[in-house]
Short mmCIF file of C-alpha atoms and ligand atoms in Angstrom, two decimals:
data_model
loop_
_atom_site.label_atom_id
_atom_site.label_comp_id
_atom_site.label_asym_id
_atom_site.label_seq_id
_atom_site.Cartn_x
_atom_site.Cartn_y
_atom_site.Cartn_z
CA MET A 1 0.00 0.00 0.00
CA THR A 2 1.32 3.44 -0.93
CA ARG A 3 2.34 5.57 2.04
CA LEU A 4 0.75 8.89 1.28
CA PRO A 5 0.33 11.89 3.54
CA THR A 6 -3.21 12.20 4.82
CA VAL A 7 -5.23 15.36 4.25
CA TRP A 8 -7.98 15.44 6.88
CA VAL A 9 -10.91 17.50 5.65
CA PHE A 10 -13.47 18.52 8.25
CA GLY A 11 -17.19 18.73 7.49
CA ASP A 12 -17.13 22.52 7.21
CA GLN A 13 -14.15 22.72 4.84
CA LEU A 14 -15.71 21.10 1.79
CA ASN A 15 -13.88 22.91 -0.94
CA ARG A 16 -11.29 21.62 -3.36
CA ASN A 17 -9.67 25.05 -3.67
CA ILE A 18 -8.95 25.94 -0.06
CA GLY A 19 -6.55 24.97 2.68
CA ALA A 20 -4.97 21.56 2.62
CA LEU A 21 -6.56 20.48 -0.67
CA ARG A 22 -5.58 23.54 -2.69
CA GLY A 23 -3.07 22.54 -5.35
CA ARG A 24 -3.26 18.85 -4.44
CA GLU A 25 -3.48 16.25 -7.19
CA PRO A 26 -4.79 12.68 -7.08
CA GLY A 27 -1.93 10.38 -6.12
CA ASP A 28 -0.07 12.82 -3.88
CA CYS A 29 -2.22 12.43 -0.78
CA ARG A 30 -5.01 10.39 0.75
CA VAL A 31 -8.09 12.32 1.89
CA LEU A 32 -9.74 11.51 5.21
CA LEU A 33 -13.29 12.49 6.16
CA ILE A 34 -14.80 11.23 9.43
CA GLU A 35 -18.43 11.07 10.52
CA SER A 36 -18.36 10.96 14.31
CA GLU A 37 -21.17 9.11 16.05
CA LEU A 38 -20.36 11.02 19.23
CA LYS A 39 -20.89 14.30 17.40
CA ILE A 40 -24.12 13.07 15.83
CA ALA A 41 -25.43 12.05 19.25
CA SER A 42 -24.28 15.25 20.95
CA LYS A 43 -27.31 17.41 20.13
CA ARG A 44 -30.96 17.31 19.18
CA TRP A 45 -30.29 18.25 15.57
CA HIS A 46 -32.81 19.57 13.11
CA ARG A 47 -33.16 16.86 10.46
CA GLN A 48 -32.20 19.21 7.64
CA ARG A 49 -29.14 20.42 9.52
CA LEU A 50 -27.84 16.92 10.15
CA HIS A 51 -28.68 15.78 6.65
CA LEU A 52 -26.98 18.80 5.10
CA VAL A 53 -23.64 18.23 6.78
CA LEU A 54 -23.54 14.47 6.23
CA SER A 55 -24.83 14.64 2.67
CA ALA A 56 -22.41 17.43 1.73
CA MET A 57 -19.51 15.42 3.19
CA ARG A 58 -20.53 12.29 1.29
CA HIS A 59 -21.02 14.19 -1.95
CA PHE A 60 -17.64 15.84 -1.52
CA ALA A 61 -15.98 12.48 -0.90
CA ALA A 62 -17.64 11.09 -4.03
CA GLU A 63 -16.47 14.06 -6.11
CA LEU A 64 -12.89 13.65 -4.90
CA GLU A 65 -13.02 9.94 -5.70
CA ALA A 66 -14.37 10.70 -9.17
CA GLU A 67 -11.43 13.04 -9.64
CA GLY A 68 -9.09 10.17 -8.81
CA PHE A 69 -8.27 10.84 -5.16
CA ASP A 70 -7.84 8.02 -2.71
CA VAL A 71 -10.52 8.86 -0.14
CA ASP A 72 -11.05 7.26 3.24
CA HIS A 73 -14.52 8.40 4.28
CA ARG A 74 -15.36 6.58 7.46
CA ARG A 75 -17.98 6.48 10.19
CA ALA A 76 -16.47 6.05 13.65
CA PRO A 77 -17.55 6.26 17.29
CA SER A 78 -15.56 9.52 17.61
CA PHE A 79 -13.18 11.70 15.61
CA VAL A 80 -10.22 10.40 17.61
CA GLN A 81 -11.20 6.80 17.08
CA GLY A 82 -11.77 7.36 13.37
CA TYR A 83 -8.42 9.05 13.09
CA THR A 84 -6.69 6.27 15.04
CA GLU A 85 -8.28 3.59 12.85
CA HIS A 86 -7.28 5.49 9.72
CA CYS A 87 -3.66 5.82 10.89
CA ALA A 88 -3.53 2.10 11.67
CA ALA A 89 -5.10 1.13 8.34
CA PHE A 90 -2.77 3.28 6.23
CA ASP A 91 0.34 3.47 8.42
CA VAL A 92 0.17 7.25 8.38
CA GLU A 93 3.37 9.24 8.96
CA ARG A 94 2.21 12.70 8.00
CA LEU A 95 -1.09 14.51 8.46
CA ILE A 96 -2.02 17.80 6.80
CA VAL A 97 -4.98 19.84 7.98
CA MET A 98 -6.29 23.35 7.65
CA GLU A 99 -6.95 25.20 10.92
CA PRO A 100 -10.42 24.04 11.99
CA MET A 101 -13.46 26.27 12.23
CA SER A 102 -14.38 24.77 15.59
CA TRP A 103 -12.64 25.36 18.91
CA ASP A 104 -13.08 21.76 20.03
CA VAL A 105 -11.64 20.30 16.83
CA ALA A 106 -8.69 22.69 17.11
CA ALA A 107 -8.14 21.46 20.67
CA LEU A 108 -8.46 17.87 19.51
CA LEU A 109 -5.67 18.36 16.97
CA GLY A 110 -3.38 19.33 19.80
CA ARG A 111 -3.86 16.03 21.57
CA LEU A 112 -4.03 13.46 18.79
CA PRO A 113 -2.66 10.09 19.84
CA GLY A 114 0.40 8.60 18.14
CA ASP A 115 3.51 10.19 16.69
CA VAL A 116 2.24 11.35 13.32
CA ASP A 117 3.85 14.51 11.97
CA VAL A 118 0.98 17.06 11.86
CA GLU A 119 1.18 20.06 9.55
CA THR A 120 -1.51 22.69 10.18
CA LEU A 121 -2.13 25.15 7.36
CA ARG A 122 -3.60 28.59 7.82
CA ASN A 123 -7.37 28.78 7.48
CA ASP A 124 -8.14 30.63 4.25
CA GLN A 125 -11.93 30.42 4.23
CA PHE A 126 -12.43 34.11 5.02
CA PHE A 127 -11.23 37.48 3.82
CA CYS A 128 -9.72 38.06 7.26
CA HIS A 129 -7.75 35.58 9.32
CA TYR A 130 -8.19 36.02 13.06
CA ASP A 131 -4.49 36.80 13.39
CA GLU A 132 -4.96 39.81 11.13
CA PHE A 133 -7.95 40.84 13.19
CA ALA A 134 -5.87 40.56 16.37
CA THR A 135 -3.25 42.88 14.87
CA TRP A 136 -5.92 45.35 13.74
CA ALA A 137 -7.59 45.25 17.17
CA SER A 138 -4.40 45.37 19.22
CA ASP A 139 -4.07 49.15 19.44
CA ARG A 140 -7.78 49.94 19.74
CA LYS A 141 -9.79 50.58 22.87
CA SER A 142 -12.82 49.02 21.24
CA PHE A 143 -13.24 47.17 17.98
CA LYS A 144 -16.65 47.91 16.65
CA MET A 145 -18.09 46.00 13.72
CA GLU A 146 -18.56 49.23 11.77
CA ASP A 147 -14.85 50.13 12.04
CA PHE A 148 -13.84 46.60 11.12
CA TYR A 149 -16.19 46.61 8.13
CA ARG A 150 -14.74 49.88 6.78
CA TRP A 151 -11.24 48.51 7.23
CA GLN A 152 -12.23 45.37 5.32
CA ARG A 153 -13.81 47.40 2.51
CA THR A 154 -10.79 49.63 2.21
CA ARG A 155 -8.05 47.06 2.33
CA HIS A 156 -9.83 44.68 -0.06
CA GLY A 157 -11.10 47.45 -2.32
CA VAL A 158 -14.70 46.26 -2.07
CA LEU A 159 -17.41 48.71 -3.15
CA MET A 160 -14.84 51.50 -3.25
CA ASP A 161 -14.47 54.32 -5.74
CA GLY A 162 -10.82 55.10 -5.20
CA PRO A 163 -10.36 55.92 -1.52
CA GLU A 164 -14.09 56.65 -1.03
CA PRO A 165 -16.96 54.24 -0.43
CA ALA A 166 -19.17 53.75 -3.49
CA GLY A 167 -21.96 56.30 -3.48
CA GLY A 168 -20.16 58.40 -0.85
CA LYS A 169 -21.49 56.56 2.22
CA TRP A 170 -20.42 53.44 4.05
CA ASN A 171 -23.82 52.44 5.28
CA TYR A 172 -27.26 52.44 3.71
CA ASP A 173 -29.06 50.73 6.58
CA HIS A 174 -31.64 53.49 6.93
CA ASP A 175 -32.96 52.51 3.46
CA ASN A 176 -33.24 48.88 4.51
CA ARG A 177 -35.77 49.02 7.31
CA GLU A 178 -39.02 49.10 5.42
CA ARG A 179 -42.08 47.47 6.92
CA PRO A 180 -43.38 44.28 5.35
CA PRO A 181 -45.07 45.01 2.03
CA LYS A 182 -48.81 44.41 1.85
CA ASP A 183 -48.97 43.92 -1.90
CA GLY A 184 -48.75 40.11 -1.80
CA ARG A 185 -45.76 40.21 -4.12
CA ALA A 186 -43.90 37.08 -5.23
CA TRP A 187 -40.46 36.76 -3.68
CA PRO A 188 -37.47 35.51 -5.68
CA PRO A 189 -37.78 31.77 -6.29
CA ILE A 190 -34.98 29.35 -5.46
CA THR A 191 -34.15 26.00 -7.02
CA SER A 192 -35.17 22.90 -5.17
CA PHE A 193 -32.42 20.36 -5.80
CA GLU A 194 -33.33 16.78 -6.54
CA LEU A 195 -32.43 14.36 -3.76
CA ASP A 196 -30.16 11.55 -4.99
CA ASP A 197 -29.06 8.14 -3.70
CA ILE A 198 -26.60 9.69 -1.26
CA ASP A 199 -29.37 11.84 0.20
CA THR A 200 -31.66 8.85 0.46
CA GLU A 201 -28.98 6.94 2.37
CA VAL A 202 -28.41 9.81 4.77
CA ILE A 203 -32.13 10.29 5.33
CA ALA A 204 -32.51 6.58 6.12
CA MET A 205 -29.61 6.82 8.56
CA ILE A 206 -31.19 9.83 10.29
CA ASP A 207 -34.58 8.11 10.41
CA ALA A 208 -32.93 5.15 12.10
CA LEU A 209 -31.49 7.30 14.89
CA ASP A 210 -33.16 6.60 18.16
CA GLY A 211 -34.89 10.00 18.56
CA GLY A 212 -32.64 12.98 19.03
CA VAL A 213 -33.71 14.84 15.89
CA TRP A 214 -36.56 17.22 15.12
CA GLY A 215 -37.99 19.28 12.28
CA SER A 216 -39.15 18.49 8.77
CA GLY A 217 -37.01 16.26 6.61
CA PRO A 218 -34.82 17.39 3.70
CA ASP A 219 -36.67 18.57 0.59
CA GLY A 220 -33.80 19.74 -1.60
CA THR A 221 -33.80 23.33 -0.35
CA TRP A 222 -30.15 23.31 0.77
CA PRO A 223 -27.26 22.87 -1.68
CA VAL A 224 -25.09 19.86 -0.82
CA THR A 225 -22.52 20.24 -3.61
CA ARG A 226 -20.45 23.09 -4.94
CA ASP A 227 -22.36 23.04 -8.24
CA GLN A 228 -25.64 23.41 -6.38
CA ALA A 229 -24.15 26.18 -4.25
CA LEU A 230 -23.03 28.04 -7.37
CA THR A 231 -26.54 27.72 -8.76
CA ARG A 232 -27.91 29.23 -5.55
CA LEU A 233 -25.38 32.09 -5.76
CA ASP A 234 -26.19 32.76 -9.42
CA GLU A 235 -29.91 32.85 -8.83
CA PHE A 236 -29.58 35.16 -5.82
CA VAL A 237 -27.46 37.61 -7.80
CA ALA A 238 -29.84 37.36 -10.77
CA THR A 239 -33.13 37.82 -8.90
CA GLY A 240 -32.67 38.20 -5.15
CA LEU A 241 -30.00 40.85 -4.70
CA GLU A 242 -31.94 43.74 -6.18
CA PRO A 243 -35.00 43.46 -3.88
CA PHE A 244 -32.93 42.26 -0.90
CA GLY A 245 -32.27 45.55 0.89
CA PRO A 246 -35.50 47.41 1.63
CA HIS A 247 -37.24 44.51 3.37
CA GLU A 248 -34.26 42.71 4.89
CA ASP A 249 -35.65 43.33 8.40
CA ALA A 250 -39.28 42.57 7.59
CA MET A 251 -41.05 39.39 8.72
CA LEU A 252 -43.98 37.70 7.01
CA GLY A 253 -45.77 34.70 8.41
CA GLU A 254 -46.40 33.14 5.01
CA GLU A 255 -42.93 33.81 3.60
CA TRP A 256 -39.85 32.29 5.22
CA LYS A 257 -36.97 33.90 3.32
CA LEU A 258 -38.31 37.00 1.48
CA ALA A 259 -35.33 38.15 -0.64
CA HIS A 260 -32.62 36.82 1.68
CA SER A 261 -29.82 35.05 -0.13
CA VAL A 262 -30.00 31.80 1.91
CA LEU A 263 -26.31 31.35 1.08
CA SER A 264 -25.01 31.14 4.65
CA SER A 265 -25.05 27.33 4.84
CA CYS A 266 -23.06 27.14 1.58
CA MET A 267 -20.39 29.46 2.95
CA ASN A 268 -20.32 27.85 6.39
CA LEU A 269 -19.73 24.40 4.89
CA GLY A 270 -17.04 25.68 2.54
CA LEU A 271 -19.06 25.05 -0.63
CA LEU A 272 -18.76 28.74 -1.45
CA HIS A 273 -15.95 31.08 -0.54
CA ALA A 274 -16.82 34.48 0.94
CA THR A 275 -14.66 36.23 -1.65
CA GLU A 276 -16.60 34.84 -4.62
CA VAL A 277 -19.91 35.73 -3.02
CA VAL A 278 -18.88 39.34 -2.38
CA GLU A 279 -17.29 39.64 -5.80
CA ALA A 280 -20.45 38.38 -7.52
CA ALA A 281 -22.53 41.00 -5.67
CA GLU A 282 -20.16 43.83 -6.55
CA VAL A 283 -19.95 42.81 -10.22
CA ALA A 284 -23.76 42.83 -10.35
CA TYR A 285 -23.77 46.34 -8.85
CA ARG A 286 -21.20 47.65 -11.32
CA GLU A 287 -22.58 45.95 -14.43
CA ARG A 288 -26.30 46.12 -13.80
CA ASP A 289 -26.49 49.27 -11.76
CA LEU A 290 -28.30 47.50 -8.91
CA PRO A 291 -29.50 49.63 -5.98
CA LEU A 292 -26.59 50.37 -3.68
CA ASN A 293 -28.62 49.95 -0.49
CA SER A 294 -29.31 46.31 -1.44
CA VAL A 295 -25.76 45.52 -2.55
CA GLU A 296 -24.09 47.31 0.36
CA GLY A 297 -26.50 45.74 2.86
CA PHE A 298 -25.70 42.28 1.54
CA ILE A 299 -21.93 42.84 1.39
CA ARG A 300 -22.06 44.22 4.94
CA GLN A 301 -23.54 40.90 6.09
CA VAL A 302 -20.77 38.86 4.48
CA LEU A 303 -17.64 41.02 4.51
CA GLY A 304 -18.59 42.79 7.73
CA TRP A 305 -20.75 40.87 10.16
CA ARG A 306 -19.85 37.28 9.21
CA GLU A 307 -16.12 37.97 9.26
CA TYR A 308 -16.39 39.98 12.47
CA VAL A 309 -18.21 37.15 14.22
CA TRP A 310 -15.56 34.66 13.05
CA CYS A 311 -12.73 36.85 14.33
CA VAL A 312 -14.16 37.79 17.73
CA PHE A 313 -15.00 34.13 18.33
CA TRP A 314 -11.30 33.23 18.13
CA ARG A 315 -10.27 36.32 20.04
CA TRP A 316 -12.56 35.67 23.00
CA MET A 317 -12.65 31.89 23.24
CA PRO A 318 -12.57 29.77 25.32
CA ASP A 319 -13.82 31.97 28.19
CA TYR A 320 -16.49 33.47 25.98
CA ARG A 321 -18.68 30.39 25.93
CA SER A 322 -19.21 30.49 29.70
CA ARG A 323 -20.26 34.15 29.79
CA ASN A 324 -23.55 34.76 31.57
CA HIS A 325 -23.49 38.39 32.59
CA LEU A 326 -27.17 38.55 33.49
CA GLY A 327 -27.17 35.24 35.40
CA ALA A 328 -29.85 33.73 33.12
CA THR A 329 -30.84 30.16 33.95
CA ARG A 330 -34.10 29.37 32.13
CA GLN A 331 -34.13 26.45 29.69
CA VAL A 332 -35.02 27.00 26.04
CA PRO A 333 -38.84 27.32 25.92
CA PRO A 334 -40.65 24.27 24.55
CA ALA A 335 -42.48 26.72 22.26
CA PHE A 336 -39.14 27.22 20.43
CA THR A 337 -38.12 23.60 20.22
CA GLY A 338 -41.32 22.32 18.65
CA GLU A 339 -42.21 20.44 21.86
CA ALA A 340 -45.18 22.74 22.52
CA SER A 341 -47.39 24.89 20.36
CA THR A 342 -47.87 28.57 21.19
CA GLU A 343 -50.51 31.26 20.72
CA MET A 344 -47.79 33.89 20.20
CA ASN A 345 -48.18 34.31 16.44
CA CYS A 346 -44.70 35.71 15.87
CA VAL A 347 -43.08 32.77 17.66
CA SER A 348 -45.40 30.28 16.00
CA ASN A 349 -44.53 31.68 12.55
CA ALA A 350 -40.80 31.68 13.23
CA VAL A 351 -40.93 28.12 14.60
CA GLN A 352 -42.89 27.04 11.52
CA HIS A 353 -40.19 28.51 9.27
CA LEU A 354 -37.54 26.79 11.34
CA ASP A 355 -39.36 23.47 11.37
CA ASP A 356 -39.97 23.61 7.61
CA HIS A 357 -36.49 24.73 6.55
CA GLY A 358 -34.02 24.68 9.45
CA TYR A 359 -33.74 28.40 8.81
CA THR A 360 -35.17 31.76 9.72
CA HIS A 361 -33.71 35.06 8.64
CA HIS A 362 -31.70 37.29 10.97
CA ILE A 363 -34.55 39.39 12.38
CA GLU A 364 -36.63 36.39 13.39
CA ARG A 365 -33.49 35.04 15.06
CA LEU A 366 -32.66 38.29 16.86
CA MET A 367 -35.99 39.95 17.55
CA VAL A 368 -38.27 36.95 18.05
CA PHE A 369 -36.20 34.03 19.38
CA GLY A 370 -33.34 36.11 20.77
CA ASN A 371 -35.53 38.86 22.19
CA LEU A 372 -37.85 36.48 24.05
CA ALA A 373 -34.88 34.44 25.29
CA LEU A 374 -33.22 37.62 26.53
CA THR A 375 -36.23 39.08 28.29
CA SER A 376 -37.29 35.76 29.81
CA GLY A 377 -33.75 34.91 30.94
CA VAL A 378 -32.80 31.80 28.95
CA ASP A 379 -29.41 30.33 29.79
CA PRO A 380 -26.97 31.61 27.10
CA TRP A 381 -25.22 28.31 26.52
CA ALA A 382 -28.51 26.38 26.29
CA MET A 383 -29.74 28.90 23.73
CA THR A 384 -26.47 28.70 21.80
CA GLU A 385 -26.62 24.92 21.65
CA TRP A 386 -30.23 24.95 20.54
CA MET A 387 -29.58 27.40 17.71
CA TRP A 388 -26.38 25.61 16.70
CA ALA A 389 -28.30 22.35 16.36
CA SER A 390 -31.45 23.80 14.81
CA PHE A 391 -30.27 26.06 11.99
CA VAL A 392 -28.75 24.72 8.78
CA ASP A 393 -26.02 27.35 8.95
CA GLY A 394 -25.32 26.78 12.64
CA ALA A 395 -21.82 26.32 14.01
CA GLU A 396 -20.17 27.15 17.29
CA TRP A 397 -18.24 30.10 15.83
CA VAL A 398 -21.45 31.47 14.31
CA MET A 399 -23.79 31.00 17.21
CA LEU A 400 -21.63 31.93 20.20
CA PRO A 401 -21.07 35.59 19.29
CA ASN A 402 -24.54 35.94 17.79
CA VAL A 403 -26.31 34.46 20.82
CA ILE A 404 -24.05 35.25 23.77
CA GLY A 405 -22.95 38.63 22.48
CA MET A 406 -25.64 39.99 20.21
CA ALA A 407 -28.93 38.44 21.30
CA LEU A 408 -28.58 37.71 25.01
CA HIS A 409 -26.11 40.38 26.16
CA ALA A 410 -24.44 37.63 28.16
CA ASP A 411 -20.99 39.09 27.51
CA GLY A 412 -21.91 42.28 29.37
CA GLY A 413 -21.48 44.48 26.32
CA MET A 414 -18.28 43.24 24.69
CA MET A 415 -20.12 42.99 21.41
CA ALA A 416 -23.23 45.17 21.65
CA THR A 417 -23.24 48.13 23.99
CA LYS A 418 -26.88 47.63 24.95
CA PRO A 419 -29.21 44.65 25.00
CA TYR A 420 -31.48 44.06 22.00
CA ALA A 421 -34.62 43.95 24.14
CA SER A 422 -37.91 45.14 22.79
CA GLY A 423 -41.60 44.81 23.47
CA GLY A 424 -44.26 43.81 20.97
CA ALA A 425 -44.16 47.24 19.26
CA TYR A 426 -41.11 46.37 17.14
CA ILE A 427 -42.61 43.06 16.00
CA ASN A 428 -45.92 44.79 15.31
CA LYS A 429 -44.10 47.30 13.11
CA MET A 430 -41.88 44.86 11.24
CA SER A 431 -44.14 41.83 10.83
CA ASP A 432 -47.68 40.83 9.98
CA SER A 433 -47.86 38.51 13.00
CA CYS A 434 -49.65 40.73 15.51
CA LYS A 435 -52.72 41.08 13.35
CA GLY A 436 -54.81 38.12 14.38
CA CYS A 437 -52.66 37.20 17.38
CA ARG A 438 -54.63 36.53 20.53
CA PHE A 439 -52.30 38.93 22.37
CA ASP A 440 -52.23 42.71 22.02
CA PRO A 441 -48.77 44.20 21.44
CA LYS A 442 -49.76 47.42 23.20
CA LYS A 443 -50.86 45.74 26.42
CA ARG A 444 -48.52 44.87 29.26
CA THR A 445 -51.02 43.54 31.82
CA GLY A 446 -54.03 41.30 31.60
CA ASP A 447 -54.69 37.95 30.03
CA ASP A 448 -54.30 39.32 26.49
CA ALA A 449 -51.12 41.31 27.19
CA CYS A 450 -48.35 40.63 24.68
CA PRO A 451 -45.73 38.45 26.41
CA PHE A 452 -42.97 40.39 24.66
CA THR A 453 -44.27 43.68 26.04
CA THR A 454 -44.81 42.37 29.55
CA LEU A 455 -41.42 40.69 29.69
CA TYR A 456 -39.62 43.71 28.24
CA TRP A 457 -40.60 45.86 31.22
CA ASP A 458 -40.03 43.03 33.67
CA PHE A 459 -36.56 42.47 32.16
CA LEU A 460 -35.66 46.10 32.74
CA ALA A 461 -36.94 45.97 36.31
CA ARG A 462 -35.17 42.66 36.99
CA ASN A 463 -31.84 43.91 35.67
CA ALA A 464 -32.04 47.60 36.59
CA ASP A 465 -28.93 47.39 38.78
CA GLN A 466 -26.91 45.74 36.00
CA PHE A 467 -27.78 48.52 33.58
CA SER A 468 -27.54 51.46 35.98
CA ASN A 469 -24.12 52.50 34.64
CA ASN A 470 -25.00 52.01 30.98
CA HIS A 471 -25.88 55.48 29.70
CA ARG A 472 -27.48 53.95 26.59
CA MET A 473 -30.09 52.32 28.85
CA GLY A 474 -30.97 55.50 30.75
CA GLN A 475 -34.09 56.34 28.78
CA GLN A 476 -35.47 52.82 28.93
CA LEU A 477 -34.89 52.55 32.67
CA ALA A 478 -36.52 55.93 33.22
CA GLY A 479 -39.50 54.76 31.19
CA MET A 480 -39.78 51.62 33.29
CA ARG A 481 -39.65 53.64 36.53
CA ARG A 482 -42.44 55.89 35.30
CA LEU A 483 -44.84 52.97 34.87
CA SER A 484 -47.68 53.37 37.34
CA ASP A 485 -48.62 49.70 36.99
CA LEU A 486 -45.16 48.18 37.31
CA ASP A 487 -46.22 45.87 40.16
CA ALA A 488 -49.06 44.51 38.05
CA VAL A 489 -46.70 44.12 35.08
CA ARG A 490 -44.30 42.10 37.20
CA ASP A 491 -47.13 39.91 38.51
CA ARG A 492 -48.24 39.26 34.92
CA ALA A 493 -44.61 38.56 33.96
CA ALA A 494 -44.41 35.84 36.61
CA GLU A 495 -47.47 34.18 35.06
CA VAL A 496 -46.03 34.54 31.57
CA LEU A 497 -42.72 32.97 32.60
CA ASP A 498 -44.49 30.02 34.24
CA ALA A 499 -46.55 29.48 31.10
CA LEU A 500 -43.48 29.80 28.89
CA ASP A 501 -41.71 27.09 30.89
CA ALA A 502 -44.78 24.87 30.87
CA GLY A 503 -45.34 25.30 27.12
CA THR A 504 -48.82 26.72 27.63
CA LEU A 505 -48.33 30.28 26.42
FE1 LIG B 601 -45.91 38.36 19.01
FE2 LIG B 601 -47.01 39.91 20.87
FE3 LIG B 601 -47.39 40.42 18.30
FE4 LIG B 601 -48.55 38.32 19.40
S1 LIG B 601 -48.94 40.44 19.90
S2 LIG B 601 -47.50 38.38 17.44
S3 LIG B 601 -46.99 37.68 20.85
S4 LIG B 601 -45.44 40.50 19.39
#
């Protein structure tokens, strides 16, 4: 048997042109992919999430084999055991990997058994490596996303006209906060990819798991190969990018994605590279004169927010995952997990989207799930794990900063200077859920009071001491103290929290 170096490709690095596979030819290495049973059993995965990762890995292995690579794609009780079995089977002397996306896999590489020579290549899945971010951040008192984003735009020459931002402004957010349209328009269609034999195998495997999964099964929504991912990118740029901006924050019960790109899972698995996504958007802007607010808003999500989240994750780990600044201890409500139904229309709609697709867009994540979890006091790590397991684009590096930092303020303001707490008014403005809901977004007491509104005021009262030195919270705290019925609000909040825990809200 030929003694080849092993290239170990993790399930979120599925790209022939990055990291340890870039420049490799069949015959000069053996490729290892491992499906860990321990990992599969570690969470209550959404069916589409679990299927997506396993199917994409199996498709990638098949593509490499078709190209002529020697591929060892194995199922094993754990990553370590799979690796150990692979080393024994092929008498491995040298292992080549790209820096993992996950903290735990990075830690695992540091304690692999045996005396194999391990070469770790720099992760090149992003515009910005976290080492570059650390250098950029080193002489700053704070490192805000906006500053990082402008630095990224400038140094990579993205949406720039010489030294100036295209159109003269860095940020067109104020054009992107329109309420949901009432014209019943059709939103950009996306291809549904045909499920093949590999998908069928994975679905059968998931069906055979002894519980531990939830949500609707795969229906071809999510690209599992690079070709499919490129199709999704092409169709977004062709039909989705133009209408994306104005309604990017709007929520509609009957429409799960509006004009969102739904490209995040492709990028997070490695099927698409962030650079090609951003480049495609900018080319469309230059060649087709697309509205700048849509193009800038989309590029901000990829070049700004996504990269920022990736970099702060590596800067703040491992302590970051145990942050719980507000001492929140509640478990994830059964109304979120599909274990109980709810009369809160906004939550019910978001859960339906999640159940159907393993996906909701960013405002449903932040202002419905995140907002209710924040104001009710859900444990940050429990919420992180739930979102990580439930969304097709979930990963530890994605969910930790988004949940602990952005949604739950569990980092005490490292990421967002004030908590994203709001009552029912915001949801009433930005969605069509309140119309027809049995609760009233304007009411804070009584049986028909909106739970979001009641819990918003209770949250402020509960955490008033924590926020007393935060000048950005001054107005909200003053508003809470002016409430003549605060005692009644807090009594109603206690009832709401009990019902939330019991799954009867
Ligand atoms: Fe959600 Fe409250 Fe509106 Fe009902 S009234 S949809 S619970 S925000």
